[in-house]
Amino acid sequence: MTGPVSQPRKPVILTVDDDPAVSRAVARDLRRHYGEKYRIVRAESGSDALETLHELKLRGDTLAVFVADYRMPRMSGIEFLEEAMDIYPLARRVLLTAYADTHAAIEAINVVDLDHYLLKPWDPPEEKLYPVIDALLDAWQAAGDRVIPHTKVIGHPWNARSSQVREFLARNQLYYTWFRADEPEGQRLLEAAGEDGLTLPVIITEQGETLVDPADADLAATLGLTTTPAEDFYDLGVIGGGPAGLAAAVYGASEGLKTVLIERTATGGQAGQSSRIENYLGFPDGLSGAQLADRARRQAVKFDAELITAQEATALEVRGAARTVTLSDGRSIGARAVILATGVSYRQLPADGCGRLTGAGVHYGAATSIAAECDGEDVYIVGGANSAGQAAVNLSRHAKSVTLVVRGPSLESSMSYYLIQQVGTIDNIKVRTCTVVREACGGDHLEKLVLEDQRTGQTEEVTCGRMFVFIGAEPRTDWLDGVVARDDHGFVLAGPDLRNVCGWTLSRPPHHLETSVPGVFVAGDVRAESAKRVAAAVGEGSMAVMLVHRYLAEA
Ligand SMILES: Cc1cc2nc3c(=O)[nH]c(=O)nc-3n(C[C@H](O)[C@H](O)[C@H](O)COP(=O)(O)OP(=O)(O)OC[C@H]3O[C@@H](n4cnc5c(N)ncnc54)[C@H](O)[C@@H]3O)c2cc1C
């Protein structure tokens, strides 16, 4: 333990309005109803409010709800919320508008992921203001922002497990402060925790509990995520918490099926790692994968789906009418039907040195927690598809230079047109085509890469501290071996694709997304011949639930 824990300060509700009378009125109404549990902070311009936010953040305060006026001189409410989101991403967002500005407010729903727009005047507040704020405070509390800002992670940038833990926390939207073990503040914290720093990372929770290199499940449970199912038997078990699994959980639970979702790492899946999804219907300005995952998670929880994190499904068995799934902690759950939505995982780069340096400069995927630390560095991205392009655009905001290493002769065959255009307009992104990484070199961390030009066979050594790898993905479905029919690459076969496969035992043909095991369905990227897109995964997850109903009605 690190010693006595100070009383937590009240979370903040922040209001911004340039009209002093309105500003006072909204603060007064909020204080009257929420003053006991929340601190109401008032600002009269967007810039003042941002300054206040920075101060609150430095002091480790939490922020529950922003209420911002739309029409403010210099910085509009939407512009303010856009910046405020970067400082407090979990705070809920309300825009105060006049009737004439309703159109702008509706647009803001996409731009700043607005939760609600409130028409002025809001009298009586009991009818128009408090129900809205109550619902948002519930959502904010459910997201768990109360505990997390004070979690401290002490580690080292070149310690692979430190990188994994940071990524795990970031993807689960568990906020933490990072300290390097070789810097004075990190050393002070290690000393206070009674740790010598030989085993990293060390995590100190808000309550002062110390965890040394914890397993993901222990870390998740300590920080308040649900890691064990509440029941032994469900109507529907969904395996995998990416877009397909989350959609299945939302539809299953909202249609009255007792639903549990089992997720190995963090809900959101691959999509959760996307810096900007621009082709998902209904979001013309794009939205980040983290936002999509957060909304879907809240939606699933709202309908009472149970979301289990940091548990892997390791076996599937058929026991009469029940489908039994074994979990990584040895427990098992039964379900009347199962939807497999386990997606795909990054393929490993087969260059010398990569395995040893993974997490120490070599990263798979966007590694969102680390990306922001590439300030002034020359970073390399391997891959020529959309995920690599998105990462290049994102990293170009931090890094000195970003080099895309592409095996093919151009990006045209592998990347969407809109991304090629974006990449082309950013000065600090370079593209090296017909090039592969032969070797990753370094002592305890990545220092150099050996690149080979495939046209000439010539190799070149380049200085590089960080390499992000996006060279495609493959399903990890070995745990289904001998139970569910898969194609040669491990993708799960379903419906009409099962035609030439033995094992189907019923007289009726399999339903469209049904696997070789009746009552076990598949959705999203893990399905053979799937589209590998967010919208397709969401569509299949929803459709699989409809087929589950059909199966259960027949059973
Ligand atoms: C960086 C990046 C950017 C992208 N950008 C876009 C884009 O802009 N537009 C677009 O349409 N698509 C995009 N994609 C593709 C899109 O994200 C995927 O098509 C989509 O996420 C597939 O959803 P899914 O639910 O099928 O699988 P996944 O998202 O892969 O989710 C599967 C989940 O299952 C979990 N899991 C796996 N095995 C187990 C197990 N045994 N037990 C428990 N859990 C398990 C995984 O941890 C994972 O969370 C992007 C992908 C990446 C990587």
PDB file of N, CA, C and O and ligand atoms in Angstrom, residues 171 239-245 262-280 311-314 341-346 366 386-387 390 418 470 476 479 523-526 532-535 537, ligand 1:
ATOM      1  N   ARG A 171      -7.246   0.678 -24.456  1.00  0.00           N
ATOM      2  CA  ARG A 171      -8.331   0.111 -25.271  1.00  0.00           C
ATOM      3  C   ARG A 171      -9.583  -0.136 -24.441  1.00  0.00           C
ATOM      4  O   ARG A 171     -10.686  -0.141 -24.955  1.00  0.00           O
ATOM      5  N   ILE A 239     -19.137 -14.636 -28.556  1.00  0.00           N
ATOM      6  CA  ILE A 239     -17.694 -14.705 -28.297  1.00  0.00           C
ATOM      7  C   ILE A 239     -17.005 -13.665 -29.164  1.00  0.00           C
ATOM      8  O   ILE A 239     -17.010 -13.760 -30.397  1.00  0.00           O
ATOM      9  N   GLY A 240     -16.388 -12.688 -28.522  1.00  0.00           N
ATOM     10  CA  GLY A 240     -15.700 -11.609 -29.236  1.00  0.00           C
ATOM     11  C   GLY A 240     -16.497 -10.315 -29.112  1.00  0.00           C
ATOM     12  O   GLY A 240     -17.712 -10.309 -29.334  1.00  0.00           O
ATOM     13  N   GLY A 241     -15.791  -9.235 -28.769  1.00  0.00           N
ATOM     14  CA  GLY A 241     -16.475  -7.964 -28.504  1.00  0.00           C
ATOM     15  C   GLY A 241     -16.112  -6.880 -29.494  1.00  0.00           C
ATOM     16  O   GLY A 241     -16.056  -5.709 -29.148  1.00  0.00           O
ATOM     17  N   GLY A 242     -15.870  -7.242 -30.770  1.00  0.00           N
ATOM     18  CA  GLY A 242     -15.687  -6.228 -31.813  1.00  0.00           C
ATOM     19  C   GLY A 242     -17.059  -5.760 -32.289  1.00  0.00           C
ATOM     20  O   GLY A 242     -18.092  -6.048 -31.652  1.00  0.00           O
ATOM     21  N   PRO A 243     -17.107  -5.048 -33.417  1.00  0.00           N
ATOM     22  CA  PRO A 243     -18.405  -4.555 -33.911  1.00  0.00           C
ATOM     23  C   PRO A 243     -19.440  -5.666 -34.094  1.00  0.00           C
ATOM     24  O   PRO A 243     -20.611  -5.485 -33.750  1.00  0.00           O
ATOM     25  N   ALA A 244     -19.021  -6.826 -34.604  1.00  0.00           N
ATOM     26  CA  ALA A 244     -19.992  -7.907 -34.832  1.00  0.00           C
ATOM     27  C   ALA A 244     -20.542  -8.404 -33.504  1.00  0.00           C
ATOM     28  O   ALA A 244     -21.762  -8.567 -33.340  1.00  0.00           O
ATOM     29  N   GLY A 245     -19.661  -8.658 -32.538  1.00  0.00           N
ATOM     30  CA  GLY A 245     -20.089  -9.176 -31.239  1.00  0.00           C
ATOM     31  C   GLY A 245     -20.934  -8.161 -30.489  1.00  0.00           C
ATOM     32  O   GLY A 245     -21.948  -8.510 -29.877  1.00  0.00           O
ATOM     33  N   ILE A 262     -18.314 -12.488 -24.298  1.00  0.00           N
ATOM     34  CA  ILE A 262     -16.990 -12.806 -23.747  1.00  0.00           C
ATOM     35  C   ILE A 262     -15.934 -12.155 -24.632  1.00  0.00           C
ATOM     36  O   ILE A 262     -15.869 -12.443 -25.834  1.00  0.00           O
ATOM     37  N   GLU A 263     -15.106 -11.298 -24.062  1.00  0.00           N
ATOM     38  CA  GLU A 263     -14.081 -10.602 -24.849  1.00  0.00           C
ATOM     39  C   GLU A 263     -12.699 -10.843 -24.231  1.00  0.00           C
ATOM     40  O   GLU A 263     -12.498 -10.639 -23.047  1.00  0.00           O
ATOM     41  N   ARG A 264     -11.761 -11.212 -25.108  1.00  0.00           N
ATOM     42  CA  ARG A 264     -10.414 -11.548 -24.661  1.00  0.00           C
ATOM     43  C   ARG A 264      -9.656 -10.337 -24.122  1.00  0.00           C
ATOM     44  O   ARG A 264      -8.984 -10.398 -23.115  1.00  0.00           O
ATOM     45  N   THR A 265      -9.736  -9.199 -24.832  1.00  0.00           N
ATOM     46  CA  THR A 265      -8.908  -8.051 -24.453  1.00  0.00           C
ATOM     47  C   THR A 265      -9.771  -6.847 -24.085  1.00  0.00           C
ATOM     48  O   THR A 265      -9.857  -6.468 -22.927  1.00  0.00           O
ATOM     49  N   ALA A 266     -10.341  -6.218 -25.099  1.00  0.00           N
ATOM     50  CA  ALA A 266     -11.117  -5.006 -24.852  1.00  0.00           C
ATOM     51  C   ALA A 266     -12.230  -4.946 -25.878  1.00  0.00           C
ATOM     52  O   ALA A 266     -12.007  -5.251 -27.059  1.00  0.00           O
ATOM     53  N   THR A 267     -13.427  -4.520 -25.446  1.00  0.00           N
ATOM     54  CA  THR A 267     -14.495  -4.386 -26.426  1.00  0.00           C
ATOM     55  C   THR A 267     -14.116  -3.308 -27.446  1.00  0.00           C
ATOM     56  O   THR A 267     -13.375  -2.379 -27.135  1.00  0.00           O
ATOM     57  N   GLY A 268     -14.615  -3.483 -28.656  1.00  0.00           N
ATOM     58  CA  GLY A 268     -14.245  -2.557 -29.751  1.00  0.00           C
ATOM     59  C   GLY A 268     -13.488  -3.300 -30.845  1.00  0.00           C
ATOM     60  O   GLY A 268     -13.565  -2.951 -32.014  1.00  0.00           O
ATOM     61  N   GLY A 269     -12.751  -4.345 -30.444  1.00  0.00           N
ATOM     62  CA  GLY A 269     -12.034  -5.167 -31.430  1.00  0.00           C
ATOM     63  C   GLY A 269     -11.075  -4.343 -32.262  1.00  0.00           C
ATOM     64  O   GLY A 269     -10.518  -3.341 -31.796  1.00  0.00           O
ATOM     65  N   GLN A 270     -10.893  -4.759 -33.513  1.00  0.00           N
ATOM     66  CA  GLN A 270      -9.993  -4.004 -34.403  1.00  0.00           C
ATOM     67  C   GLN A 270     -10.503  -2.587 -34.609  1.00  0.00           C
ATOM     68  O   GLN A 270      -9.732  -1.643 -34.697  1.00  0.00           O
ATOM     69  N   ALA A 271     -11.834  -2.459 -34.731  1.00  0.00           N
ATOM     70  CA  ALA A 271     -12.387  -1.134 -35.006  1.00  0.00           C
ATOM     71  C   ALA A 271     -12.023  -0.168 -33.894  1.00  0.00           C
ATOM     72  O   ALA A 271     -11.796   1.022 -34.137  1.00  0.00           O
ATOM     73  N   GLY A 272     -11.930  -0.689 -32.658  1.00  0.00           N
ATOM     74  CA  GLY A 272     -11.582   0.154 -31.520  1.00  0.00           C
ATOM     75  C   GLY A 272     -10.208   0.771 -31.668  1.00  0.00           C
ATOM     76  O   GLY A 272      -9.863   1.721 -30.978  1.00  0.00           O
ATOM     77  N   GLN A 273      -9.393   0.234 -32.559  1.00  0.00           N
ATOM     78  CA  GLN A 273      -8.040   0.764 -32.734  1.00  0.00           C
ATOM     79  C   GLN A 273      -7.953   1.739 -33.902  1.00  0.00           C
ATOM     80  O   GLN A 273      -6.883   2.258 -34.206  1.00  0.00           O
ATOM     81  N   SER A 274      -9.068   1.947 -34.578  1.00  0.00           N
ATOM     82  CA  SER A 274      -9.034   2.832 -35.743  1.00  0.00           C
ATOM     83  C   SER A 274      -9.084   4.288 -35.284  1.00  0.00           C
ATOM     84  O   SER A 274      -9.911   4.656 -34.463  1.00  0.00           O
ATOM     85  N   SER A 275      -8.189   5.116 -35.827  1.00  0.00           N
ATOM     86  CA  SER A 275      -8.175   6.520 -35.410  1.00  0.00           C
ATOM     87  C   SER A 275      -9.364   7.272 -36.011  1.00  0.00           C
ATOM     88  O   SER A 275      -9.877   8.203 -35.420  1.00  0.00           O
ATOM     89  N   ARG A 276      -9.823   6.880 -37.177  1.00  0.00           N
ATOM     90  CA  ARG A 276     -10.982   7.541 -37.787  1.00  0.00           C
ATOM     91  C   ARG A 276     -11.641   6.610 -38.792  1.00  0.00           C
ATOM     92  O   ARG A 276     -11.043   6.274 -39.815  1.00  0.00           O
ATOM     93  N   ILE A 277     -12.871   6.217 -38.498  1.00  0.00           N
ATOM     94  CA  ILE A 277     -13.627   5.390 -39.441  1.00  0.00           C
ATOM     95  C   ILE A 277     -14.470   6.353 -40.265  1.00  0.00           C
ATOM     96  O   ILE A 277     -15.327   7.050 -39.726  1.00  0.00           O
ATOM     97  N   GLU A 278     -14.209   6.413 -41.549  1.00  0.00           N
ATOM     98  CA  GLU A 278     -14.883   7.437 -42.361  1.00  0.00           C
ATOM     99  C   GLU A 278     -15.977   6.860 -43.246  1.00  0.00           C
ATOM    100  O   GLU A 278     -16.681   7.596 -43.912  1.00  0.00           O
ATOM    101  N   ASN A 279     -16.075   5.515 -43.289  1.00  0.00           N
ATOM    102  CA  ASN A 279     -17.037   4.941 -44.227  1.00  0.00           C
ATOM    103  C   ASN A 279     -18.187   4.232 -43.539  1.00  0.00           C
ATOM    104  O   ASN A 279     -18.847   3.385 -44.114  1.00  0.00           O
ATOM    105  N   TYR A 280     -18.429   4.579 -42.263  1.00  0.00           N
ATOM    106  CA  TYR A 280     -19.540   3.935 -41.553  1.00  0.00           C
ATOM    107  C   TYR A 280     -20.787   4.788 -41.722  1.00  0.00           C
ATOM    108  O   TYR A 280     -20.759   5.985 -41.418  1.00  0.00           O
ATOM    109  N   GLN A 311     -11.317 -12.245 -20.686  1.00  0.00           N
ATOM    110  CA  GLN A 311     -11.551 -13.698 -20.630  1.00  0.00           C
ATOM    111  C   GLN A 311     -11.559 -14.204 -22.058  1.00  0.00           C
ATOM    112  O   GLN A 311     -12.239 -13.632 -22.913  1.00  0.00           O
ATOM    113  N   GLU A 312     -10.816 -15.278 -22.299  1.00  0.00           N
ATOM    114  CA  GLU A 312     -10.765 -15.831 -23.650  1.00  0.00           C
ATOM    115  C   GLU A 312     -11.596 -17.112 -23.694  1.00  0.00           C
ATOM    116  O   GLU A 312     -11.552 -17.892 -22.747  1.00  0.00           O
ATOM    117  N   ALA A 313     -12.323 -17.304 -24.790  1.00  0.00           N
ATOM    118  CA  ALA A 313     -12.987 -18.592 -24.981  1.00  0.00           C
ATOM    119  C   ALA A 313     -11.921 -19.571 -25.468  1.00  0.00           C
ATOM    120  O   ALA A 313     -11.205 -19.281 -26.429  1.00  0.00           O
ATOM    121  N   THR A 314     -11.792 -20.708 -24.792  1.00  0.00           N
ATOM    122  CA  THR A 314     -10.724 -21.643 -25.160  1.00  0.00           C
ATOM    123  C   THR A 314     -11.251 -22.973 -25.703  1.00  0.00           C
ATOM    124  O   THR A 314     -10.487 -23.769 -26.244  1.00  0.00           O
ATOM    125  N   ALA A 341     -17.770 -14.366 -32.944  1.00  0.00           N
ATOM    126  CA  ALA A 341     -17.479 -13.065 -33.572  1.00  0.00           C
ATOM    127  C   ALA A 341     -16.050 -12.668 -33.203  1.00  0.00           C
ATOM    128  O   ALA A 341     -15.801 -11.565 -32.737  1.00  0.00           O
ATOM    129  N   THR A 342     -15.128 -13.600 -33.412  1.00  0.00           N
ATOM    130  CA  THR A 342     -13.777 -13.414 -32.875  1.00  0.00           C
ATOM    131  C   THR A 342     -12.839 -12.684 -33.835  1.00  0.00           C
ATOM    132  O   THR A 342     -11.660 -12.513 -33.521  1.00  0.00           O
ATOM    133  N   GLY A 343     -13.327 -12.265 -34.980  1.00  0.00           N
ATOM    134  CA  GLY A 343     -12.544 -11.399 -35.859  1.00  0.00           C
ATOM    135  C   GLY A 343     -11.215 -12.000 -36.277  1.00  0.00           C
ATOM    136  O   GLY A 343     -11.066 -13.225 -36.400  1.00  0.00           O
ATOM    137  N   VAL A 344     -10.254 -11.121 -36.479  1.00  0.00           N
ATOM    138  CA  VAL A 344      -8.920 -11.560 -36.903  1.00  0.00           C
ATOM    139  C   VAL A 344      -7.878 -10.818 -36.063  1.00  0.00           C
ATOM    140  O   VAL A 344      -8.164  -9.794 -35.473  1.00  0.00           O
ATOM    141  N   SER A 345      -6.659 -11.351 -36.047  1.00  0.00           N
ATOM    142  CA  SER A 345      -5.568 -10.707 -35.293  1.00  0.00           C
ATOM    143  C   SER A 345      -4.428 -10.401 -36.248  1.00  0.00           C
ATOM    144  O   SER A 345      -4.266 -11.069 -37.276  1.00  0.00           O
ATOM    145  N   TYR A 346      -3.622  -9.426 -35.872  1.00  0.00           N
ATOM    146  CA  TYR A 346      -2.528  -9.013 -36.760  1.00  0.00           C
ATOM    147  C   TYR A 346      -1.571 -10.157 -37.072  1.00  0.00           C
ATOM    148  O   TYR A 346      -1.209 -10.927 -36.186  1.00  0.00           O
ATOM    149  N   ALA A 366      -2.157   0.053 -34.200  1.00  0.00           N
ATOM    150  CA  ALA A 366      -1.922   1.480 -34.010  1.00  0.00           C
ATOM    151  C   ALA A 366      -1.262   1.805 -32.678  1.00  0.00           C
ATOM    152  O   ALA A 366      -0.710   2.890 -32.510  1.00  0.00           O
ATOM    153  N   ASN A 386      -5.722   0.077 -45.787  1.00  0.00           N
ATOM    154  CA  ASN A 386      -6.349   1.224 -45.124  1.00  0.00           C
ATOM    155  C   ASN A 386      -5.879   1.429 -43.689  1.00  0.00           C
ATOM    156  O   ASN A 386      -5.694   2.567 -43.244  1.00  0.00           O
ATOM    157  N   SER A 387      -5.713   0.320 -42.945  1.00  0.00           N
ATOM    158  CA  SER A 387      -5.324   0.483 -41.539  1.00  0.00           C
ATOM    159  C   SER A 387      -3.956   1.171 -41.459  1.00  0.00           C
ATOM    160  O   SER A 387      -3.736   2.033 -40.604  1.00  0.00           O
ATOM    161  N   GLN A 390      -4.492   4.941 -42.349  1.00  0.00           N
ATOM    162  CA  GLN A 390      -5.070   5.696 -41.219  1.00  0.00           C
ATOM    163  C   GLN A 390      -4.015   5.974 -40.165  1.00  0.00           C
ATOM    164  O   GLN A 390      -3.929   7.076 -39.619  1.00  0.00           O
ATOM    165  N   TYR A 418      -9.801   7.621 -50.979  1.00  0.00           N
ATOM    166  CA  TYR A 418      -9.836   8.816 -50.125  1.00  0.00           C
ATOM    167  C   TYR A 418      -8.604   8.891 -49.223  1.00  0.00           C
ATOM    168  O   TYR A 418      -8.068   9.957 -48.938  1.00  0.00           O
ATOM    169  N   PHE A 470       1.259  -3.342 -39.950  1.00  0.00           N
ATOM    170  CA  PHE A 470      -0.128  -3.622 -40.377  1.00  0.00           C
ATOM    171  C   PHE A 470      -0.064  -4.473 -41.643  1.00  0.00           C
ATOM    172  O   PHE A 470      -0.265  -3.954 -42.736  1.00  0.00           O
ATOM    173  N   ARG A 476      -7.777 -16.398 -35.341  1.00  0.00           N
ATOM    174  CA  ARG A 476      -7.172 -17.341 -34.383  1.00  0.00           C
ATOM    175  C   ARG A 476      -8.293 -18.251 -33.898  1.00  0.00           C
ATOM    176  O   ARG A 476      -8.967 -17.960 -32.919  1.00  0.00           O
ATOM    177  N   TRP A 479      -8.892 -23.007 -31.354  1.00  0.00           N
ATOM    178  CA  TRP A 479      -9.687 -23.558 -30.245  1.00  0.00           C
ATOM    179  C   TRP A 479     -10.987 -24.205 -30.730  1.00  0.00           C
ATOM    180  O   TRP A 479     -11.631 -24.940 -29.984  1.00  0.00           O
ATOM    181  N   ALA A 523     -20.265 -14.392 -37.203  1.00  0.00           N
ATOM    182  CA  ALA A 523     -20.517 -13.053 -37.749  1.00  0.00           C
ATOM    183  C   ALA A 523     -19.216 -12.269 -37.819  1.00  0.00           C
ATOM    184  O   ALA A 523     -18.340 -12.419 -36.966  1.00  0.00           O
ATOM    185  N   GLY A 524     -19.081 -11.460 -38.850  1.00  0.00           N
ATOM    186  CA  GLY A 524     -17.943 -10.535 -38.948  1.00  0.00           C
ATOM    187  C   GLY A 524     -16.726 -11.140 -39.618  1.00  0.00           C
ATOM    188  O   GLY A 524     -16.812 -12.122 -40.367  1.00  0.00           O
ATOM    189  N   ASP A 525     -15.565 -10.553 -39.335  1.00  0.00           N
ATOM    190  CA  ASP A 525     -14.330 -10.878 -40.054  1.00  0.00           C
ATOM    191  C   ASP A 525     -13.906 -12.341 -39.967  1.00  0.00           C
ATOM    192  O   ASP A 525     -13.188 -12.834 -40.834  1.00  0.00           O
ATOM    193  N   VAL A 526     -14.320 -13.042 -38.920  1.00  0.00           N
ATOM    194  CA  VAL A 526     -13.870 -14.434 -38.759  1.00  0.00           C
ATOM    195  C   VAL A 526     -14.610 -15.380 -39.718  1.00  0.00           C
ATOM    196  O   VAL A 526     -14.193 -16.513 -39.935  1.00  0.00           O
ATOM    197  N   LYS A 532     -14.853  -7.823 -44.253  1.00  0.00           N
ATOM    198  CA  LYS A 532     -13.771  -7.146 -43.492  1.00  0.00           C
ATOM    199  C   LYS A 532     -14.013  -5.640 -43.409  1.00  0.00           C
ATOM    200  O   LYS A 532     -13.137  -4.826 -43.694  1.00  0.00           O
ATOM    201  N   ARG A 533     -15.209  -5.287 -43.023  1.00  0.00           N
ATOM    202  CA  ARG A 533     -15.572  -3.879 -42.837  1.00  0.00           C
ATOM    203  C   ARG A 533     -16.453  -3.771 -41.591  1.00  0.00           C
ATOM    204  O   ARG A 533     -17.198  -4.707 -41.266  1.00  0.00           O
ATOM    205  N   VAL A 534     -16.413  -2.599 -40.950  1.00  0.00           N
ATOM    206  CA  VAL A 534     -17.194  -2.390 -39.734  1.00  0.00           C
ATOM    207  C   VAL A 534     -18.688  -2.590 -40.018  1.00  0.00           C
ATOM    208  O   VAL A 534     -19.385  -3.307 -39.292  1.00  0.00           O
ATOM    209  N   ALA A 535     -19.169  -1.954 -41.072  1.00  0.00           N
ATOM    210  CA  ALA A 535     -20.608  -2.010 -41.350  1.00  0.00           C
ATOM    211  C   ALA A 535     -21.059  -3.448 -41.595  1.00  0.00           C
ATOM    212  O   ALA A 535     -22.134  -3.868 -41.143  1.00  0.00           O
ATOM    213  N   ALA A 537     -19.642  -6.170 -40.444  1.00  0.00           N
ATOM    214  CA  ALA A 537     -19.585  -6.908 -39.173  1.00  0.00           C
ATOM    215  C   ALA A 537     -20.820  -6.591 -38.329  1.00  0.00           C
ATOM    216  O   ALA A 537     -21.455  -7.493 -37.764  1.00  0.00           O
TER     217      ALA A 537
HETATM  218  C1  LIG B   1      -6.504  -0.004 -37.607  1.00  0.00           C
HETATM  219  C2  LIG B   1      -7.749  -0.466 -38.322  1.00  0.00           C
HETATM  220  C3  LIG B   1      -8.549   0.458 -38.979  1.00  0.00           C
HETATM  221  C4  LIG B   1      -9.736   0.042 -39.624  1.00  0.00           C
HETATM  222  N1  LIG B   1     -10.496   0.982 -40.242  1.00  0.00           N
HETATM  223  C5  LIG B   1     -11.665   0.614 -40.829  1.00  0.00           C
HETATM  224  C6  LIG B   1     -12.503   1.596 -41.452  1.00  0.00           C
HETATM  225  O1  LIG B   1     -12.180   2.790 -41.481  1.00  0.00           O
HETATM  226  N2  LIG B   1     -13.676   1.166 -41.990  1.00  0.00           N
HETATM  227  C7  LIG B   1     -14.072  -0.150 -41.983  1.00  0.00           C
HETATM  228  O2  LIG B   1     -15.150  -0.451 -42.464  1.00  0.00           O
HETATM  229  N3  LIG B   1     -13.278  -1.098 -41.421  1.00  0.00           N
HETATM  230  C8  LIG B   1     -12.090  -0.746 -40.848  1.00  0.00           C
HETATM  231  N4  LIG B   1     -11.285  -1.701 -40.283  1.00  0.00           N
HETATM  232  C9  LIG B   1     -11.738  -3.110 -40.310  1.00  0.00           C
HETATM  233  C10 LIG B   1     -12.773  -3.326 -39.185  1.00  0.00           C
HETATM  234  O3  LIG B   1     -12.268  -2.809 -37.983  1.00  0.00           O
HETATM  235  C11 LIG B   1     -13.101  -4.799 -39.051  1.00  0.00           C
HETATM  236  O4  LIG B   1     -13.650  -5.262 -40.251  1.00  0.00           O
HETATM  237  C12 LIG B   1     -14.111  -5.030 -37.912  1.00  0.00           C
HETATM  238  O5  LIG B   1     -13.595  -4.565 -36.676  1.00  0.00           O
HETATM  239  C13 LIG B   1     -14.451  -6.506 -37.798  1.00  0.00           C
HETATM  240  O6  LIG B   1     -15.285  -6.673 -36.685  1.00  0.00           O
HETATM  241  P1  LIG B   1     -15.418  -8.085 -35.956  1.00  0.00           P
HETATM  242  O7  LIG B   1     -16.310  -7.830 -34.790  1.00  0.00           O
HETATM  243  O8  LIG B   1     -15.778  -9.112 -36.927  1.00  0.00           O
HETATM  244  O9  LIG B   1     -13.948  -8.460 -35.449  1.00  0.00           O
HETATM  245  P2  LIG B   1     -12.875  -7.701 -34.573  1.00  0.00           P
HETATM  246  O10 LIG B   1     -13.031  -6.237 -34.656  1.00  0.00           O
HETATM  247  O11 LIG B   1     -11.576  -8.304 -34.968  1.00  0.00           O
HETATM  248  O12 LIG B   1     -13.235  -8.124 -33.081  1.00  0.00           O
HETATM  249  C14 LIG B   1     -13.068  -9.443 -32.642  1.00  0.00           C
HETATM  250  C15 LIG B   1     -12.924  -9.446 -31.131  1.00  0.00           C
HETATM  251  O13 LIG B   1     -12.922 -10.789 -30.665  1.00  0.00           O
HETATM  252  C16 LIG B   1     -11.978 -10.936 -29.625  1.00  0.00           C
HETATM  253  N5  LIG B   1     -11.585 -12.347 -29.557  1.00  0.00           N
HETATM  254  C17 LIG B   1     -10.857 -13.054 -30.468  1.00  0.00           C
HETATM  255  N6  LIG B   1     -10.746 -14.338 -30.075  1.00  0.00           N
HETATM  256  C18 LIG B   1     -11.412 -14.439 -28.901  1.00  0.00           C
HETATM  257  C19 LIG B   1     -11.651 -15.524 -28.006  1.00  0.00           C
HETATM  258  N7  LIG B   1     -11.200 -16.765 -28.257  1.00  0.00           N
HETATM  259  N8  LIG B   1     -12.350 -15.284 -26.880  1.00  0.00           N
HETATM  260  C20 LIG B   1     -12.842 -14.027 -26.615  1.00  0.00           C
HETATM  261  N9  LIG B   1     -12.636 -12.972 -27.440  1.00  0.00           N
HETATM  262  C21 LIG B   1     -11.939 -13.178 -28.565  1.00  0.00           C
HETATM  263  C22 LIG B   1     -10.851 -10.014 -30.032  1.00  0.00           C
HETATM  264  O14 LIG B   1     -10.072  -9.633 -28.901  1.00  0.00           O
HETATM  265  C23 LIG B   1     -11.620  -8.834 -30.645  1.00  0.00           C
HETATM  266  O15 LIG B   1     -11.904  -7.836 -29.697  1.00  0.00           O
HETATM  267  C24 LIG B   1     -10.099  -1.332 -39.629  1.00  0.00           C
HETATM  268  C25 LIG B   1      -9.277  -2.266 -38.990  1.00  0.00           C
HETATM  269  C26 LIG B   1      -8.119  -1.848 -38.340  1.00  0.00           C
HETATM  270  C27 LIG B   1      -7.251  -2.865 -37.663  1.00  0.00           C
END
